[in-house]
mmCIF file of C-alpha atoms in Angstrom:
data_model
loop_
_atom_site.group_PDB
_atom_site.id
_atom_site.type_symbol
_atom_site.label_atom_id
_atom_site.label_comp_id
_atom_site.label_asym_id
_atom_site.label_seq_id
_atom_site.Cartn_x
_atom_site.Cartn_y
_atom_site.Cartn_z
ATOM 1 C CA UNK T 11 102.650 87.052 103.391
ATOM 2 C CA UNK T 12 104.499 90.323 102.736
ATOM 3 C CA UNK T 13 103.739 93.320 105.086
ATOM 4 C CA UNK T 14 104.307 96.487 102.801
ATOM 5 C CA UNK T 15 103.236 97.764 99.497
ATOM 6 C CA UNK T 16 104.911 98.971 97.249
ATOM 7 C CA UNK T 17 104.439 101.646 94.579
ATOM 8 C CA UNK T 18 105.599 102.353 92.059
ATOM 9 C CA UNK T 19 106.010 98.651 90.938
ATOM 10 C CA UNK T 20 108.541 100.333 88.353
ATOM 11 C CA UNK T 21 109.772 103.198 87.370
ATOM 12 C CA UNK T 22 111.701 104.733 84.675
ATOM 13 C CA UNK T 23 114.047 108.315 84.786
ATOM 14 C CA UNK T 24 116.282 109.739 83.081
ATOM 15 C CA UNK T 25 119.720 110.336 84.903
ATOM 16 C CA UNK T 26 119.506 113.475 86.682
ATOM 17 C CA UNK T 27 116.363 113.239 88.214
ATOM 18 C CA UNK T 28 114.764 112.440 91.101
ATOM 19 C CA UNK T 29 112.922 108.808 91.783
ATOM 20 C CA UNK T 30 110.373 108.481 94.466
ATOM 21 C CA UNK T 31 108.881 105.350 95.748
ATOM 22 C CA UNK T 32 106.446 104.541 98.484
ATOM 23 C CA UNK T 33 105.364 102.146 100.512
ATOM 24 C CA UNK T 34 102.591 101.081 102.809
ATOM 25 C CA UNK T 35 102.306 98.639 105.804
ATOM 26 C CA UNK T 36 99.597 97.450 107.856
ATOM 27 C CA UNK T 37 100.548 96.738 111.391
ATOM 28 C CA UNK T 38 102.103 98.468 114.371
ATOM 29 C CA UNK T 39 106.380 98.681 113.640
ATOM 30 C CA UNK T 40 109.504 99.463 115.481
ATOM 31 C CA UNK T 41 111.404 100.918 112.498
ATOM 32 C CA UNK T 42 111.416 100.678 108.624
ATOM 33 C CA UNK T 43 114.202 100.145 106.793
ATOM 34 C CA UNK T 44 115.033 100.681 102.992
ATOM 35 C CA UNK T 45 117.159 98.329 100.869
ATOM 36 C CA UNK T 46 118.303 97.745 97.368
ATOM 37 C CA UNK T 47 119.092 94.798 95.371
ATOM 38 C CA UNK T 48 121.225 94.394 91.695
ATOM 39 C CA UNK T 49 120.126 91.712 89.610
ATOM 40 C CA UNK T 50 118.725 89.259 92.343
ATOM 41 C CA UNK T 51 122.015 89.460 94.684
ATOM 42 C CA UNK T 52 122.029 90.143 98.197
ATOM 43 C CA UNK T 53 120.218 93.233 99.316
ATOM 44 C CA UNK T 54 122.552 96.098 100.350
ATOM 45 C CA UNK T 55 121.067 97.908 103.558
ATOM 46 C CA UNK T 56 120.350 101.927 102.737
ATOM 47 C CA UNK T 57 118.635 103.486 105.297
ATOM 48 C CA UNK T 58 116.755 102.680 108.372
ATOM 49 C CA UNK T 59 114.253 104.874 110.553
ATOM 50 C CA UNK T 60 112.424 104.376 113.506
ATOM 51 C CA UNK T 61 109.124 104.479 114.714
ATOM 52 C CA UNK T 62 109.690 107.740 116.210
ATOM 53 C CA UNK T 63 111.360 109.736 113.441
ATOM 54 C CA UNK T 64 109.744 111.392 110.779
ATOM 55 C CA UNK T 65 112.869 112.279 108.128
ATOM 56 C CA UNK T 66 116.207 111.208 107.938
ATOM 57 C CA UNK T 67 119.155 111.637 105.200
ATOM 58 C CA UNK T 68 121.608 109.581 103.740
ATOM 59 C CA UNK T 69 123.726 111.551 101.092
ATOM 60 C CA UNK T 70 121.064 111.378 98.056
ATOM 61 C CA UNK T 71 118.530 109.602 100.133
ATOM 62 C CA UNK T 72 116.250 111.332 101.355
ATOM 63 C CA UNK T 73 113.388 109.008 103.845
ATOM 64 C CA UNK T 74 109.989 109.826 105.135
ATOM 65 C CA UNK T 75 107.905 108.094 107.528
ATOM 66 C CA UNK T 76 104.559 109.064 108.536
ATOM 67 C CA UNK T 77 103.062 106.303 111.008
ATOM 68 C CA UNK T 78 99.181 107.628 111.178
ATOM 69 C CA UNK T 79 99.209 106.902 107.323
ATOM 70 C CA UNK T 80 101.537 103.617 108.106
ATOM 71 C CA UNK T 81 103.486 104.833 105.067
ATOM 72 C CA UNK T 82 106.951 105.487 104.023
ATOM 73 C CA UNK T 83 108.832 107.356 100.767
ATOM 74 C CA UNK T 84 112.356 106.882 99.497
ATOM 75 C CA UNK T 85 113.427 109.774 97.355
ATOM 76 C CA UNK T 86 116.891 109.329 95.712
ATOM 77 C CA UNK T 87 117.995 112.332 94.174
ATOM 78 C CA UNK T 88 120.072 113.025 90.853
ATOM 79 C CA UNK T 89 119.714 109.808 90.113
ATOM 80 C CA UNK T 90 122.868 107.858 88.153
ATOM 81 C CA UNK T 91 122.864 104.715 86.055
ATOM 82 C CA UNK T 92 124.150 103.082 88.852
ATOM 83 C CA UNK T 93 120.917 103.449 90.869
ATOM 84 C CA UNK T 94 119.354 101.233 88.320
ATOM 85 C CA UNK T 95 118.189 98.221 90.963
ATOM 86 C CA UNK T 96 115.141 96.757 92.778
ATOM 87 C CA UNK T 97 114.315 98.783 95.676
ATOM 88 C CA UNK T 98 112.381 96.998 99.170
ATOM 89 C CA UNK T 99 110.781 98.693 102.191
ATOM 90 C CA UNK T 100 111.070 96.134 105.362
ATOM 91 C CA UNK T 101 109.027 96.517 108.787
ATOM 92 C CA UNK T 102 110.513 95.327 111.641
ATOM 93 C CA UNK T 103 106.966 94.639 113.556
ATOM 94 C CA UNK T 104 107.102 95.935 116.959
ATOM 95 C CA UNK T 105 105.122 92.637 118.579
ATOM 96 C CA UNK T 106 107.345 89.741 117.471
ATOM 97 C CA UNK T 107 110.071 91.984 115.743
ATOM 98 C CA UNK T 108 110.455 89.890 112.662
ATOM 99 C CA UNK T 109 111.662 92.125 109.232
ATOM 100 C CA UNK T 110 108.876 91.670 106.525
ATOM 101 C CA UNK T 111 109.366 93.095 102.750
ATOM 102 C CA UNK T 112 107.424 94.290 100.424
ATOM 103 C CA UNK T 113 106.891 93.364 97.146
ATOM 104 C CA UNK T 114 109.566 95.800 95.710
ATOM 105 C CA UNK T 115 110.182 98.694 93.428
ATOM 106 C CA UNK T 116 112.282 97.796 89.665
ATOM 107 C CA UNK T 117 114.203 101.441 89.429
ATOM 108 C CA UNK T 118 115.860 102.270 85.705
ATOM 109 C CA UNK T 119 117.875 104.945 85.331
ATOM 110 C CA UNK T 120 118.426 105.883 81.624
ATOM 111 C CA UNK T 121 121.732 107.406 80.701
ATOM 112 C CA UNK A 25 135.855 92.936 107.846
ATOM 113 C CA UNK A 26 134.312 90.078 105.820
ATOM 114 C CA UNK A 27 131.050 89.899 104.668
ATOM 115 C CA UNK A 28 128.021 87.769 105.046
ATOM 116 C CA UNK A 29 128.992 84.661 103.502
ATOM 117 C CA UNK A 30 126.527 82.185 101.993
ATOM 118 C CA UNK A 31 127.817 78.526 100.102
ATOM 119 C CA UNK A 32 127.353 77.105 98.009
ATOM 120 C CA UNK A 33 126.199 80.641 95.087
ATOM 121 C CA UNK A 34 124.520 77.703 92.755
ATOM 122 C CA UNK A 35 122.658 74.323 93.588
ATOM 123 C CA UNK A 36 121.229 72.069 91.284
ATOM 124 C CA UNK A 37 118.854 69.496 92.727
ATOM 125 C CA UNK A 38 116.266 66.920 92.312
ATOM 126 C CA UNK A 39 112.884 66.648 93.460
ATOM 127 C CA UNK A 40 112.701 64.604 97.030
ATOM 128 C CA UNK A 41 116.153 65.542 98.073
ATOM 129 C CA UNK A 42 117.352 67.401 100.441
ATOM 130 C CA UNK A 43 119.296 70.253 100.779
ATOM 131 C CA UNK A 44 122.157 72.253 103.528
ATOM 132 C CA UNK A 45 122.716 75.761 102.780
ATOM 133 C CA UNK A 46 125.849 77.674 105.170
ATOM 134 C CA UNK A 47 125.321 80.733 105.937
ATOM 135 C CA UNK A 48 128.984 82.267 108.041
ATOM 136 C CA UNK A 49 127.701 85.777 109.783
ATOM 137 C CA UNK A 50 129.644 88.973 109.691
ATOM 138 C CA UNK A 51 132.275 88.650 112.756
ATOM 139 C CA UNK A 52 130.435 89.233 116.445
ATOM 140 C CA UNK A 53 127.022 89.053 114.543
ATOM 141 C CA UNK A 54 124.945 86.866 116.903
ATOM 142 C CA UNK A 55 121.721 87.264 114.714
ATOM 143 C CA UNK A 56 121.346 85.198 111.497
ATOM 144 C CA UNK A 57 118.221 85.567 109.201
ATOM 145 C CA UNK A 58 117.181 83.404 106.317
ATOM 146 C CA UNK A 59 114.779 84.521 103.488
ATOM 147 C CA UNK A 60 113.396 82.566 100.328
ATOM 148 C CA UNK A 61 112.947 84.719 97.542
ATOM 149 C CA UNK A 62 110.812 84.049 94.243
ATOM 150 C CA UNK A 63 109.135 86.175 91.429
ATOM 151 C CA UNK A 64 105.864 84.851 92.536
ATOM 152 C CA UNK A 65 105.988 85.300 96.298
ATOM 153 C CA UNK A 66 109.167 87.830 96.532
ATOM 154 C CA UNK A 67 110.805 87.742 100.127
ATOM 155 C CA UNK A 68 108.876 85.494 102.272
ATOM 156 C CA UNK A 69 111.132 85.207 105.672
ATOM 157 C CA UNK A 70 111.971 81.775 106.995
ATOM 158 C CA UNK A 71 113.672 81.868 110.536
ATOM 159 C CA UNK A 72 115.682 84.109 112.639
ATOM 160 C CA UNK A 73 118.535 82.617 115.041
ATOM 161 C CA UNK A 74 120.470 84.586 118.100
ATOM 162 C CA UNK A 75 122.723 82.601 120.356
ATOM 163 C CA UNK A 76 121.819 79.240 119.371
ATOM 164 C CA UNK A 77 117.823 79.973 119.628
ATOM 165 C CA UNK A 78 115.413 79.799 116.922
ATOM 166 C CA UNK A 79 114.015 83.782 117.978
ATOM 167 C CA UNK A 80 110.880 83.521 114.942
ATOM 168 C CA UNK A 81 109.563 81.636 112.343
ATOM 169 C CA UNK A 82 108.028 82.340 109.263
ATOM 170 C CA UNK A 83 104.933 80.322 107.544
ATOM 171 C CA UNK A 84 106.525 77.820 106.033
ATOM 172 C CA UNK A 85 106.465 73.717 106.109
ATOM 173 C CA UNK A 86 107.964 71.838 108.416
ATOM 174 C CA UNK A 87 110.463 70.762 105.533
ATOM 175 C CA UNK A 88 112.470 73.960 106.124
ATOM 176 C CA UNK A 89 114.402 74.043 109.116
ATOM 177 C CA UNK A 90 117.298 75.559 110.652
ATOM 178 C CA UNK A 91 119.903 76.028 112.913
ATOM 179 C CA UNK A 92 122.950 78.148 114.493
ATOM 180 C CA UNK A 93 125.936 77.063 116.288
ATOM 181 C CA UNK A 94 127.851 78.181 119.054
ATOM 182 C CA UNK A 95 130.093 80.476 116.375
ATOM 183 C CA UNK A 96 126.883 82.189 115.157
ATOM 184 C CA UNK A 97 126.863 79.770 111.822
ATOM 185 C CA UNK A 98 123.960 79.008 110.158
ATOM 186 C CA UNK A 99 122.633 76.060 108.422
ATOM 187 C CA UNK A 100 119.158 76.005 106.166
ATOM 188 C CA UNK A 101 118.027 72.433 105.524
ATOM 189 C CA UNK A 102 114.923 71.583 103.139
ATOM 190 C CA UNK A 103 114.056 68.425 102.920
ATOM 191 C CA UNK A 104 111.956 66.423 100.225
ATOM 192 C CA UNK A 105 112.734 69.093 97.954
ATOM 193 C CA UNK A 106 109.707 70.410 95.248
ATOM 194 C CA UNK A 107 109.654 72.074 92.485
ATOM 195 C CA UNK A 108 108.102 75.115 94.195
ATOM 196 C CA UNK A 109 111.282 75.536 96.410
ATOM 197 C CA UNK A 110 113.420 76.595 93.476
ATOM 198 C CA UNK A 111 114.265 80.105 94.799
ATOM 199 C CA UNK A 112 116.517 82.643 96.168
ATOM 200 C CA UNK A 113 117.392 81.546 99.159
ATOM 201 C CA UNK A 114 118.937 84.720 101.728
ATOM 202 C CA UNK A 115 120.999 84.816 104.849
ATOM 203 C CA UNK A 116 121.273 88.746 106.861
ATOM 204 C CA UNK A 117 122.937 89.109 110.158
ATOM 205 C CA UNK A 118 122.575 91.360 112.482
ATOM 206 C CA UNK A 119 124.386 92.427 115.329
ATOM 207 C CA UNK A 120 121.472 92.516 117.837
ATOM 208 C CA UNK A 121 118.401 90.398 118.115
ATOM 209 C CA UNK A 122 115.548 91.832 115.705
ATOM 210 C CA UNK A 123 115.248 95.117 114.568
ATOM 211 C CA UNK A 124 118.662 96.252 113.455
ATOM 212 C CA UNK A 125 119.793 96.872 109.950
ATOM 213 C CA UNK A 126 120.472 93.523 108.434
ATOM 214 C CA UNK A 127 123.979 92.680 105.847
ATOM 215 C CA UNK A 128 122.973 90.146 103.282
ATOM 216 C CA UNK A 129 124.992 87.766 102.184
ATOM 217 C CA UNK A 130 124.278 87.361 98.092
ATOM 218 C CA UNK A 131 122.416 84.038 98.246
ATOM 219 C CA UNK A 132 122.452 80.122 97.176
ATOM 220 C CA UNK A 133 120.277 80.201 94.539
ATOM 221 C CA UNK A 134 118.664 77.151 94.621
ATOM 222 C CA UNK A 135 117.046 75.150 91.302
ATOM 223 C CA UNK A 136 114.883 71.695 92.209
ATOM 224 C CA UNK A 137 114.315 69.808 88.653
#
């Protein structure tokens, strides 16, 4: 069983602007991290926040986490063609610790 | 440094066989993940390793085991292979037990005919 949700399930943009994607969780966590994937190959590691944070940056990444809502956002910003990739939120539960993904979000970025 | 390296990238196999998949950790990595990835199910995690120990387990049959050895390797075995295990199949490591950001390796990817 997956732990987060994900929304949008896709989305299309035009390069330049911004993307935003969310996702939701259900149980108690110790961090959430973000991560993307090209054309079902490994998944690269972007961005991880804990439990206790409620922003953090990464160049164009931009990550929110609001634990009374158990949700998070990705926003990348001026979005390229090379964003264009599947996009996964992962919990890291904070009972056993194990990483669960959600379902995933299928970014385009148009030239 | 190296990556996260996963052999064989392609596997072609027949139902009731079974299968090894390697998975060689990033250097000092103690923590090894595996994950089995389908359109259907997307990334359902199998087992997490550190030091030799099976740390957690994911819901799957008792077909799909695991195990790590004293140089942090990692080895996935399925056995009596079906049709439903054709899949993704994805090794992270880690450099501390659960929690950490994970490097991927980029996968055996796994068909059962």
């Amino acid at each position: 069983s997956q732990q987060g949700e994900e929304d949008p399930q896709a989305l299309s943009i035009q390069e330049g602007e911004n993307a935003t994607m969310n996702c939701s969780y259900k149980t108690s966590i110790n961090n959430l991290q973000w991560y993307r994937q090209n054309s079902g190959r490994g998944l690269v590691h972007l961005i991880l926040i804990r439990s206790n944070e409620r922003e953090k940056h990464s160049g164009r990444l931009r990550v929110t986490l609001d634990t009374s809502k158990k949700s998070s956002s990705l926003l990348i910003t001026a979005s390229r063609a090379a964003d264009t990739a599947s996009y996964f939120c992962a919990t890291v539960s904070s009972n056993d610790y194990k990483l669960s993904f959600g379902a995933g979000t299928t970014v385009t970025v148009r030239a | 440094k190296a990556g996260v390296t996963q052999t064989p990238r392609y596997l072609i196999k027949t139902r009731g066989q079974q299968v090894t998949l390697s998975c060689s950790p990033i250097s000092g990595h103690r923590s090894v993940s595996w994950y089995q990835q389908t359109p259907g199910q997307g990334l359902q995690f199998l087992f997490e390793y550190f030091s030799e120990t099976q740390r957690n387990k994911g819901n799957f049959p008792g077909r799909f085991s695991g195990r790590q050895f004293s140089n942090s390797r990692s080895e996935m075995n399925v056995s009596t292979l079906e049709l439903g295990d054709s899949a993704l199949y994805l090794c992270a490591s880690s450099l501390l037990e659960g929690g950490s950001g994970y490097t991927f390796g980029s996968g055996t990817r796994l068909t059962v005919v």
